[in-house]
Amino acid sequence: MSKAKKVLDEAKEIGNPELDLMDKGISAFEEMPGLLNMINITRLTLSHNKLHTIPPSLANLTNLEILNFANNQIEELPTSLSSMPKLRILNLSINRLNSLPRGFGAFPALEVLDLTYNNLNESSLPGNFFMIETLRALYLGDNDFEFLPPEVGNLKNLQILVLRENDLIDIPKEIGELQRIREIHLQGNRLTMLPPELATLDMVSSKSVLKLENNPWVTPIADQLQIGVSHVLDYIRTETYRYLYNRHISSRGAPPPKTIDKSKKASRLPRRQQS
Amino acid sequence: MSSDVTDEGVAIPHTTPTERATTVTISSQFSPQMPGVTMSPLGAMFCSRCNEEFEPHEKIVNSNGELWHPQCFVCAQCFRPFPEGIFYEFEGRKYCEHDFQVLFAPCCGRCGEFVIGRVIKAMNANWHAKCFRCDMCDKELADLGFIRHQNRALCHECNTKAKAAGTGRYVCHKCHGLVDGKPLRFRGEVYHPYHFNCTACGTELDSNAREVRNRPGYSANDLNELYCLRCHDKMGIPICGACRRPIEERVVTALGKHWHVEHFVCAKCEKPFLGHRHYEKKGLAYCETHYHQLFGNLCFVCNQVIGGDVFTALNKAWCVHHFACSVCDQKMNQKTKFFEVDLKPVCKRCYEHFPSELRRRLRKAHELPAK
């Protein structure tokens, strides 16, 4: 009997609604017989396995609130996923997603979406991606975004936005509409300037985090960042900066070169080369 | 002696105010029917008014040895007989009560009536003794004496008060003197502190003395006692952490201090908790709403207000049973070592499962000087 099967049988026996199946060497759902009939489970954790697809019928587990596929080899998601009525936390970090399915933004209750370490960019997002109004944390670190769609401003409940180590050239001014934001991670991108609207958010309180390191900032921002994030925000509020920023927007030169070599990313490696 | 003359007069025992019409007079009437009267020769007697002789059997009025025809014994003003035989004499002339008062009696400055008997002359006017009263407390002043204060007649007490009010000072309820400096409040009045001694140690009190209610919760203050500040502090009466006044009713003990129930309030909205649950943070208390609003103690996993103990880390909070590795969902406790990735907790095992390329970059980022 496989390790996975043993866990499933145990869970069925005691009626445990939380299933832990991490690091079981699972490469396909077929190795977990009966899982898709366990209608009562509220959490399914499949971290550190070798899954590359998710069957559409997973969406039949309508009581699932937490679904964790961290560190698998998933390249594609079923459209049905976004119809799961109670799903609140979806972890797809460290996979091989090149795109998200159509209608992915239809989640009715999703609060935390972790897409860290995939191969996503602005063109791989479906049109309704920023319609997930319930979303409070969006993790997009270690992806390939060059631009953040202005629709990000629709995420009225967003508290955490992570874009660490993408290829971002610009941040849209709509970021200033995220009234509840308290964590923004922008380190390791190709940013030179920030929209002045960012300074309208309360990012200096003890509960706020704004990470800006490792970007090719224009000199005045770089200088202020040496002193502290609050000084950057004070500076980008000034008229002088507004003028500089508007000029930068209208006569944009060539973006700074990419600095991070992502060719070694595990998300890039073709499946057949894995052991 | 004339035995046909009988004294019927009545003594009128009042004195006029100025002693001007002072005569107490007896009026007499001749009664011819009276038997056994020795008649004196009428030829020797003359009426005091008209100087005529009296006819035999004519009535004679005798008043203090003077004799009158009855028709001559009348008021010098209205020429009518004196009602009930009562008359007043002034400068040798006799007047009925009414005319005497009209002509000579003073008017009361308060009620406007004539003043008969004792007249109080004061404040450039005349008064009945009963009408001359303190302008503030209405006490009769005739025997107490008075002080003129800004054209008002005041008793000594009220005068001190009025003077004190003018200077913004208090009047001691005991000695009625002005209180220099801070007064002592006791049982609803103000006093010179030095009139009292500490109930416990007997030392003379100063204005720092404290009034202690003997029956906490009762509003009557007649059992209150005074203590010097030292004895008061030793009695262990709790002091409110907000208003610094002693707490004599219900005491709330929280944040290492005592509070009046109505002074133990949310540091944000300042509404009293009144027994409702409060949350403490950095020596301040908050209501549930504002505590969570200010300190965001919503669990990162369940997004609910955290009821019991809280795990706080990485700019987030968790219910104790929701604090878990963000990669494998395995529960962690305060002793579990974890890595920080994008301000999420990652257990050691999961971190070791990360692609080595990612671990290298994360390590490098952590080695950068933190800003």
XYZ file of C-alpha atoms in Angstrom:
646
model
C 0.000 0.000 0.000
C 1.377 3.390 -0.937
C 1.991 5.991 1.718
C -0.733 8.164 0.219
C -3.318 5.407 0.332
C -2.534 4.735 3.981
C -3.134 8.378 4.900
C -6.391 8.387 2.974
C -7.663 5.239 4.660
C -6.816 6.620 8.069
C -8.525 9.881 7.327
C -11.639 8.087 6.102
C -11.701 5.968 9.228
C -11.584 8.804 11.723
C -13.395 11.303 9.503
C -10.548 13.814 9.621
C -11.540 16.767 7.442
C -7.924 17.885 7.014
C -5.773 15.807 4.694
C -1.987 16.008 4.886
C -0.310 14.397 1.894
C 2.897 16.350 1.538
C 6.125 14.838 0.328
C 4.552 11.489 -0.586
C 6.117 11.280 -4.051
C 2.664 11.541 -5.631
C 2.779 12.316 -9.356
C -0.889 11.821 -10.250
C -4.309 11.929 -8.563
C -4.797 8.293 -9.552
C -2.410 7.443 -6.727
C -4.985 8.736 -4.240
C -8.025 6.532 -4.846
C -11.231 7.707 -3.262
C -9.854 11.183 -2.537
C -12.291 12.841 -4.898
C -15.192 11.248 -3.035
C -14.141 12.616 0.346
C -16.692 15.344 0.099
C -16.311 16.458 3.701
C -12.667 17.478 3.673
C -11.933 21.145 4.288
C -8.185 21.098 3.735
C -6.042 19.245 1.242
C -2.299 19.688 1.456
C -0.250 18.149 -1.335
C 2.991 20.119 -0.970
C 6.305 18.701 -2.163
C 4.911 16.139 -4.619
C 5.296 15.678 -8.349
C 1.823 16.473 -9.604
C 1.667 18.039 -13.040
C -2.052 18.192 -13.564
C -5.130 18.699 -11.432
C -8.304 16.887 -12.474
C -11.341 19.182 -13.025
C -13.364 16.917 -10.726
C -11.329 18.181 -7.740
C -13.823 21.034 -7.738
C -16.432 18.533 -6.542
C -14.834 18.735 -3.087
C -17.042 21.704 -2.385
C -16.181 21.931 1.302
C -12.518 22.608 0.648
C -11.360 25.834 2.202
C -7.616 25.336 1.946
C -5.944 23.789 -1.076
C -2.179 23.537 -1.081
C -0.156 22.429 -4.102
C 3.097 24.115 -3.105
C 6.207 22.721 -4.785
C 4.746 20.477 -7.471
C 5.192 20.562 -11.235
C 1.789 21.817 -12.255
C 1.700 23.479 -15.689
C -2.002 23.952 -16.102
C -5.050 24.415 -13.930
C -8.616 23.276 -14.575
C -11.146 26.061 -15.153
C -13.409 24.428 -12.596
C -11.082 25.396 -9.734
C -12.410 28.940 -9.618
C -15.934 27.706 -8.972
C -15.073 26.124 -5.613
C -17.548 27.845 -3.303
C -15.659 27.793 -0.010
C -12.058 27.916 -1.155
C -10.304 30.620 0.873
C -6.623 29.780 0.562
C -5.052 28.472 -2.622
C -1.330 27.785 -2.668
C 0.215 27.137 -6.076
C 3.701 28.357 -5.234
C 6.733 26.681 -6.789
C 5.022 25.140 -9.807
C 5.392 25.570 -13.555
C 2.362 27.645 -14.437
C 2.788 29.591 -17.649
C -0.766 30.847 -17.621
C -3.985 30.790 -15.662
C -7.230 29.404 -17.106
C -10.029 31.576 -18.437
C -12.366 32.816 -15.748
C -9.782 32.234 -13.018
C -10.956 35.401 -11.248
C -14.401 33.945 -10.499
C -13.514 32.574 -7.064
C -16.406 33.460 -4.783
C -14.504 33.363 -1.480
C -10.782 33.322 -2.198
C -8.762 35.311 0.345
C -5.158 34.190 -0.106
C -3.707 33.309 -3.505
C -0.098 32.192 -3.561
C 1.389 32.010 -7.074
C 4.993 32.550 -5.969
C 7.662 31.033 -8.169
C 5.866 30.274 -11.433
C 6.302 31.577 -14.969
C 3.471 34.113 -15.009
C 3.396 37.561 -16.565
C 0.787 40.210 -17.322
C -0.267 38.475 -20.562
C -0.824 35.129 -18.859
C -3.549 36.468 -16.589
C -7.185 36.032 -17.625
C -9.290 39.137 -18.065
C -11.163 38.734 -14.798
C -8.103 38.026 -12.653
C -8.443 41.233 -10.632
C -12.138 40.665 -9.947
C -11.514 38.550 -6.856
C -12.933 41.094 -4.456
C -12.455 38.901 -1.401
C -8.711 38.621 -1.977
C -6.603 39.926 0.918
C -3.195 38.512 -0.029
C -1.736 38.068 -3.498
C 1.684 36.484 -3.773
C 3.260 36.902 -7.232
C 6.932 36.864 -6.227
C 9.419 35.096 -8.490
C 7.399 35.450 -11.692
C 7.979 37.343 -14.936
C 5.767 40.430 -14.735
C 7.073 43.510 -16.532
C 3.918 45.508 -15.927
C 1.265 45.242 -13.292
C -2.193 45.632 -14.864
C -3.956 48.816 -13.614
C -6.971 46.636 -12.752
C -5.059 45.722 -9.581
C -6.860 48.735 -8.128
C -10.078 46.654 -8.111
C -8.796 44.492 -5.279
C -10.411 46.602 -2.583
C -9.637 44.176 0.211
C -6.045 43.526 -0.694
C -3.731 43.834 2.289
C -0.655 42.083 0.946
C 0.827 42.381 -2.537
C 4.097 40.613 -3.262
C 5.926 41.205 -6.554
C 9.421 40.407 -5.341
C 11.897 39.494 -8.093
C 9.810 39.947 -11.191
C 10.881 42.087 -14.158
C 8.665 45.062 -13.296
C 9.460 48.255 -15.144
C 6.555 50.282 -13.809
C 3.925 50.314 -11.091
C 0.504 51.671 -12.115
C -0.856 54.694 -10.259
C -3.925 52.571 -9.419
C -1.868 51.040 -6.621
C -2.945 54.120 -4.705
C -6.508 52.745 -4.697
C -5.590 49.801 -2.466
C -6.901 51.405 0.686
C -6.348 48.393 2.938
C -2.850 47.491 1.777
C -0.250 47.055 4.487
C 2.454 45.007 2.772
C 3.975 45.752 -0.621
C 7.049 43.818 -1.723
C 8.754 45.295 -4.787
C 12.358 44.309 -4.204
C 14.463 42.866 -7.049
C 12.699 44.440 -10.040
C 13.674 46.951 -12.724
C 11.866 49.917 -11.206
C 13.322 53.404 -11.550
C 10.390 55.468 -10.310
C 7.288 55.056 -8.191
C 3.875 56.624 -8.845
C 3.288 59.542 -6.431
C -0.066 57.917 -5.659
C 1.801 55.279 -3.661
C 2.516 57.941 -1.062
C -1.203 58.421 -0.417
C -1.287 54.993 1.264
C -0.340 54.650 4.892
C 2.861 52.705 4.401
C 4.835 54.171 7.293
C 2.852 52.916 10.284
C 4.321 50.200 12.468
C 1.985 47.697 10.813
C 2.985 48.513 7.254
C 5.773 47.084 5.164
C 7.107 48.509 1.919
C 10.087 46.718 0.442
C 11.965 48.535 -2.292
C 15.507 47.129 -2.304
C 17.405 46.002 -5.370
C 15.869 48.216 -8.000
C 17.683 50.628 -10.338
C 16.011 53.651 -8.699
C 16.636 57.177 -9.973
C 19.250 58.841 -7.789
C 16.919 60.928 -5.559
C 14.832 57.854 -4.670
C 17.955 55.760 -4.113
C 19.316 58.475 -1.839
C 16.107 58.688 0.204
C 15.944 54.895 0.431
C 19.358 54.976 2.081
C 17.779 56.944 4.931
C 14.547 55.014 5.053
C 11.320 54.087 3.300
C 9.404 56.919 4.963
C 11.821 59.384 3.346
C 11.123 57.893 -0.076
C 7.394 58.393 0.508
C 7.952 61.954 1.693
C 10.032 62.635 -1.390
C 7.599 61.227 -3.954
C 4.910 63.443 -2.450
C 6.817 66.589 -3.458
C 5.936 68.745 -6.466
C 9.488 68.385 -7.719
C 9.067 64.646 -7.878
C 5.651 64.846 -9.537
C 7.199 66.911 -12.286
C 10.051 64.445 -12.720
C 7.639 61.519 -12.708
C 5.306 63.014 -15.325
C 8.251 63.724 -17.573
C 9.441 60.170 -17.095
C 5.994 58.789 -18.036
C 5.711 60.869 -21.219
C 9.208 60.310 -22.577
C 10.030 56.850 -21.476
C 13.446 55.634 -22.541
C 14.565 52.074 -22.789
C 13.859 50.091 -19.618
C 16.768 48.958 -17.510
C 18.061 45.502 -18.451
C 16.961 42.375 -16.632
C 19.355 41.632 -13.855
C 18.161 38.302 -12.519
C 19.126 35.187 -14.412
C 15.998 33.049 -14.268
C 17.159 30.347 -16.590
C 18.012 28.129 -13.643
C 14.558 28.436 -12.103
C 13.020 25.089 -11.277
C 9.747 26.304 -12.757
C 11.469 26.568 -16.161
C 12.841 23.051 -16.314
C 10.946 20.709 -18.572
C 9.371 17.862 -16.786
C 11.163 15.122 -18.621
C 14.523 16.416 -17.404
C 13.474 15.900 -13.784
C 14.426 12.666 -12.188
C -61.117 114.962 95.519
C -64.161 114.565 93.420
C -65.980 111.425 94.119
C -68.315 111.908 91.201
C -65.414 111.421 88.847
C -64.460 107.855 88.153
C -61.307 106.733 86.471
C -62.174 104.670 83.458
C -59.143 105.348 81.351
C -56.853 102.635 79.978
C -53.162 102.817 80.125
C -51.697 102.631 76.605
C -48.382 101.002 77.130
C -46.570 101.787 73.977
C -43.854 104.314 73.499
C -43.502 106.396 70.461
C -40.347 105.991 68.517
C -38.753 109.338 69.050
C -40.174 109.992 72.482
C -41.949 112.992 71.049
C -45.450 111.925 71.947
C -44.730 110.060 75.055
C -47.539 110.849 77.396
C -49.387 107.926 78.746
C -52.773 109.383 79.329
C -55.744 108.410 81.370
C -59.009 109.676 80.124
C -61.846 109.961 82.585
C -65.530 110.522 82.334
C -67.788 112.041 84.865
C -70.556 109.820 86.007
C -73.374 111.852 87.604
C -75.326 108.819 88.624
C -72.600 107.729 90.956
C -73.925 108.008 94.531
C -72.172 109.264 97.611
C -69.969 111.661 95.810
C -68.760 114.680 97.628
C -69.175 117.614 95.298
C -66.514 120.278 95.333
C -67.669 123.800 94.574
C -68.100 123.954 90.805
C -67.268 127.631 90.754
C -63.623 126.841 91.374
C -63.299 124.641 88.235
C -62.865 125.694 84.578
C -62.622 123.720 81.365
C -58.988 123.423 80.228
C -59.985 124.231 76.675
C -62.694 126.906 76.758
C -62.023 128.216 80.255
C -65.784 128.258 80.929
C -67.310 127.077 84.156
C -69.167 123.807 84.350
C -72.907 123.677 84.771
C -74.179 121.738 87.746
C -74.879 118.114 86.751
C -72.848 118.632 83.605
C -70.443 115.798 82.729
C -66.851 116.666 83.459
C -63.878 114.887 81.954
C -60.891 114.651 84.176
C -57.572 113.855 82.621
C -54.466 114.078 84.715
C -56.057 116.651 86.928
C -57.257 118.814 84.069
C -60.978 119.135 83.591
C -62.940 119.404 80.337
C -66.352 119.755 79.012
C -66.974 116.492 77.176
C -67.478 118.500 73.968
C -64.162 120.208 74.574
C -62.236 116.958 75.175
C -61.635 116.257 71.443
C -58.804 115.805 68.970
C -56.973 119.022 68.269
C -57.002 118.141 64.589
C -60.396 116.666 63.782
C -62.396 118.009 66.765
C -63.986 114.658 67.322
C -64.000 112.664 70.519
C -61.185 110.262 71.000
C -62.181 106.722 69.948
C -62.247 104.533 73.013
C -60.901 107.462 74.979
C -57.388 106.958 73.616
C -55.471 110.069 72.727
C -51.939 111.142 72.032
C -50.455 114.367 73.329
C -47.865 116.403 71.531
C -46.669 119.916 72.469
C -49.574 120.343 74.838
C -52.201 119.356 72.269
C -54.140 116.116 72.191
C -54.778 114.092 69.042
C -56.743 110.998 68.183
C -54.603 108.011 67.140
C -55.248 108.498 63.463
C -54.404 112.140 63.305
C -51.425 111.761 65.563
C -49.973 109.141 63.271
C -50.767 111.148 60.149
C -49.142 114.208 61.623
C -46.226 112.833 63.530
C -45.631 109.071 63.228
C -42.801 107.840 60.873
C -43.502 105.559 57.902
C -41.723 102.187 57.551
C -39.236 102.139 54.697
C -40.280 98.607 53.819
C -44.027 98.170 54.312
C -45.079 101.820 54.162
C -47.215 101.492 57.327
C -46.877 103.830 60.294
C -44.356 102.773 62.807
C -45.865 102.616 66.266
C -43.694 101.627 69.148
C -40.089 100.843 68.342
C -38.736 102.712 65.386
C -35.495 101.625 63.729
C -33.752 104.539 62.137
C -31.254 103.242 59.641
C -30.175 103.587 56.044
C -31.748 107.117 55.997
C -35.204 105.757 56.723
C -37.442 104.461 59.482
C -38.471 100.845 59.882
C -40.521 98.492 61.957
C -38.132 96.286 63.852
C -39.707 93.367 61.995
C -39.242 95.083 58.661
C -35.572 95.902 58.925
C -33.946 92.710 57.663
C -30.718 91.521 56.023
C -30.937 92.020 52.289
C -29.434 88.605 51.667
C -30.623 86.194 54.355
C -33.731 88.122 55.602
C -32.642 87.890 59.221
C -33.995 90.656 61.529
C -31.229 93.113 62.110
C -32.679 95.289 64.890
C -30.808 93.516 67.669
C -27.954 92.005 65.661
C -26.628 95.182 64.148
C -25.945 95.569 60.487
C -23.334 96.641 57.976
C -23.994 98.818 55.008
C -22.612 97.067 51.916
C -23.067 98.791 48.568
C -26.261 100.464 49.827
C -27.677 97.190 51.148
C -28.143 96.424 54.813
C -26.507 93.064 55.515
C -25.934 91.003 58.598
C -22.267 90.468 59.491
C -22.265 86.982 58.019
C -23.747 87.954 54.703
C -21.518 90.950 54.523
C -18.464 88.682 54.760
C -19.905 86.444 52.077
C -20.677 89.371 49.821
C -17.207 90.695 50.295
C -15.754 87.249 49.621
C -17.799 86.841 46.466
C -16.397 90.122 45.283
C -12.855 88.889 45.748
C -13.471 85.290 44.598
C -12.607 83.917 47.991
C -14.467 81.538 50.225
C -16.002 82.223 53.578
C -15.330 79.745 56.309
C -18.562 78.103 57.385
C -17.343 77.967 60.942
C -15.805 81.379 61.718
C -17.287 83.285 58.771
C -13.901 84.753 58.046
C -12.468 84.872 54.571
C -10.374 81.877 53.601
C -6.978 82.819 52.278
C -5.608 80.143 50.009
C -7.350 76.848 49.388
C -10.373 76.079 51.559
C -11.164 72.677 53.005
C -14.383 71.180 51.757
C -16.207 69.133 54.297
C -19.768 67.865 54.352
C -20.707 70.221 51.578
C -19.308 73.415 53.134
C -16.013 75.234 52.939
C -13.815 75.931 55.940
C -10.453 77.124 57.020
C -8.574 73.828 57.126
C -7.098 74.706 60.537
C -10.452 74.351 62.279
C -10.134 70.572 61.895
C -7.822 67.796 62.942
C -7.085 64.502 61.267
C -9.488 61.783 62.453
C -6.608 59.319 62.691
C -3.508 61.161 63.897
C -5.057 64.354 65.266
C -2.730 66.675 63.408
C -4.084 70.042 62.329
C -5.279 69.811 58.765
C -4.295 71.758 55.688
C -6.100 72.014 52.385
C -4.656 68.660 51.252
C -6.830 66.871 53.773
C -9.231 64.301 52.342
C -12.867 63.823 53.151
C -13.693 60.163 53.483
C -17.181 58.823 53.224
C -17.950 56.582 56.111
C -20.676 54.746 54.319
C -19.519 54.241 50.767
C -22.382 54.396 48.364
C -24.590 56.563 50.505
C -25.116 60.122 49.487
C -25.622 61.463 52.985
C -22.432 63.206 54.011
C -23.015 63.699 57.716
C -20.852 60.687 58.586
C -17.935 61.863 56.511
C -14.611 62.244 58.230
C -11.472 64.173 57.539
C -7.975 62.735 57.312
C -4.621 64.295 56.637
C -3.138 63.248 53.324
C -0.633 60.912 54.986
C -3.219 59.011 56.985
C -5.533 58.959 53.983
C -2.873 57.350 51.814
C -2.188 54.788 54.517
C -5.844 53.808 54.600
C -5.390 52.244 51.175
C -8.259 53.964 49.466
C -7.658 53.291 45.780
C -6.875 56.240 43.559
C -8.291 56.338 40.032
C -5.569 56.012 37.395
C -7.402 58.448 35.167
C -8.640 61.283 37.380
C -6.278 60.760 40.365
C -9.185 61.065 42.796
C -10.017 58.433 45.420
C -12.459 55.780 44.372
C -15.231 55.463 46.874
C -17.599 53.338 44.867
C -16.954 50.401 42.538
C -13.307 49.891 41.715
C -12.022 48.443 38.455
C -8.532 47.001 38.714
C -6.735 46.679 35.403
C -3.394 47.523 33.836
C -1.935 47.470 37.351
C -4.047 50.448 38.411
C -7.428 51.212 39.947
C -10.122 53.060 38.063
C -13.528 54.557 38.597
C -15.863 52.353 36.593
C -16.703 55.266 34.347
C -13.053 56.260 33.936
C -11.817 52.919 32.653
C -12.239 53.591 28.949
C -11.006 52.542 25.522
C -7.836 54.457 24.676
C -9.223 55.086 21.199
C -12.935 55.861 21.506
C -12.864 56.764 25.230
C -16.074 54.891 25.931
C -16.133 53.138 29.314
C -15.976 49.360 29.146
C -18.578 49.046 31.938
C -17.629 45.450 32.499
C -17.277 44.529 28.844
C -14.152 42.758 27.636
C -11.147 44.957 27.058
C -7.843 44.358 25.314
C -4.496 45.558 26.559
C -1.621 46.765 24.457
C 1.457 48.653 25.632
C -0.148 49.729 28.885
C -3.352 50.918 27.246
C -6.765 49.320 27.133
C -8.958 49.132 24.060
C -12.438 47.961 23.231
C -12.627 44.922 20.972
C -13.456 46.935 17.873
C -10.640 49.411 18.194
C -8.104 46.904 19.391
C -8.550 44.895 16.227
C -8.833 47.974 14.091
C -5.584 49.345 15.472
C -3.549 46.228 15.969
C -5.041 44.050 13.269
C -5.323 40.963 15.367
C -7.235 39.063 12.759
C -5.864 35.614 12.150
C -3.998 35.421 8.842
C -5.517 32.002 8.139
C -9.123 32.265 9.292
C -9.417 36.064 9.067
C -11.412 36.044 12.306
C -10.856 38.058 15.468
C -8.450 36.046 17.551
C -10.226 34.970 20.696
C -7.570 33.330 22.811
C -3.802 33.578 22.694
C -2.218 35.221 19.711
C 0.909 34.359 17.728
C 2.386 37.533 16.358
C 5.160 37.390 13.789
C 6.067 38.688 10.354
C 3.687 41.634 10.586
C 0.794 39.189 11.047
C -1.152 37.416 13.727
C -2.522 33.908 14.082
C -4.872 31.977 16.304
C -2.744 29.521 18.253
C -4.154 26.562 16.332
C -3.815 28.281 12.951
C -0.146 29.139 13.220
C 1.309 26.801 10.609
C 3.962 26.577 7.924
C 2.674 28.381 4.838
C 4.000 25.671 2.541
C 2.973 22.403 4.211
C 0.206 23.649 6.595
C 1.823 21.814 9.541
C 1.172 23.437 12.877
C 3.986 25.270 14.557
C 4.402 26.563 18.091
C 6.476 29.250 19.710
C 9.472 26.932 19.795
C 9.357 25.943 16.131
C 12.157 27.494 14.085
C 10.927 28.872 10.795
C 12.224 30.809 7.821
C 10.709 34.004 6.548
C 9.786 34.105 2.863
C 7.823 37.145 1.700
C 6.848 37.606 5.356
C 5.289 34.127 5.469
C 6.511 31.451 7.868
C 8.184 28.435 6.233
C 9.257 25.491 8.344
C 12.800 24.220 8.080
C 11.797 21.047 6.242
C 9.857 22.911 3.594
C 12.631 25.447 3.180
C 15.031 22.611 2.481
C 12.618 21.386 -0.210
C 12.812 24.741 -1.976
C 14.732 24.846 -5.274
C 18.349 25.542 -4.389
C 18.375 28.439 -6.839
C 15.557 30.102 -4.836
C 17.213 29.421 -1.496
C 20.377 31.045 -2.771
C 18.510 34.212 -3.759
C 16.562 34.319 -0.500
C 19.759 33.918 1.479
C 21.375 36.707 -0.494
C 18.403 39.015 0.146
C 18.606 38.324 3.883
C 22.284 39.112 3.947
C 21.578 42.601 2.626
C 21.534 45.170 5.361
C 17.957 45.437 6.467
C 16.371 48.842 6.040
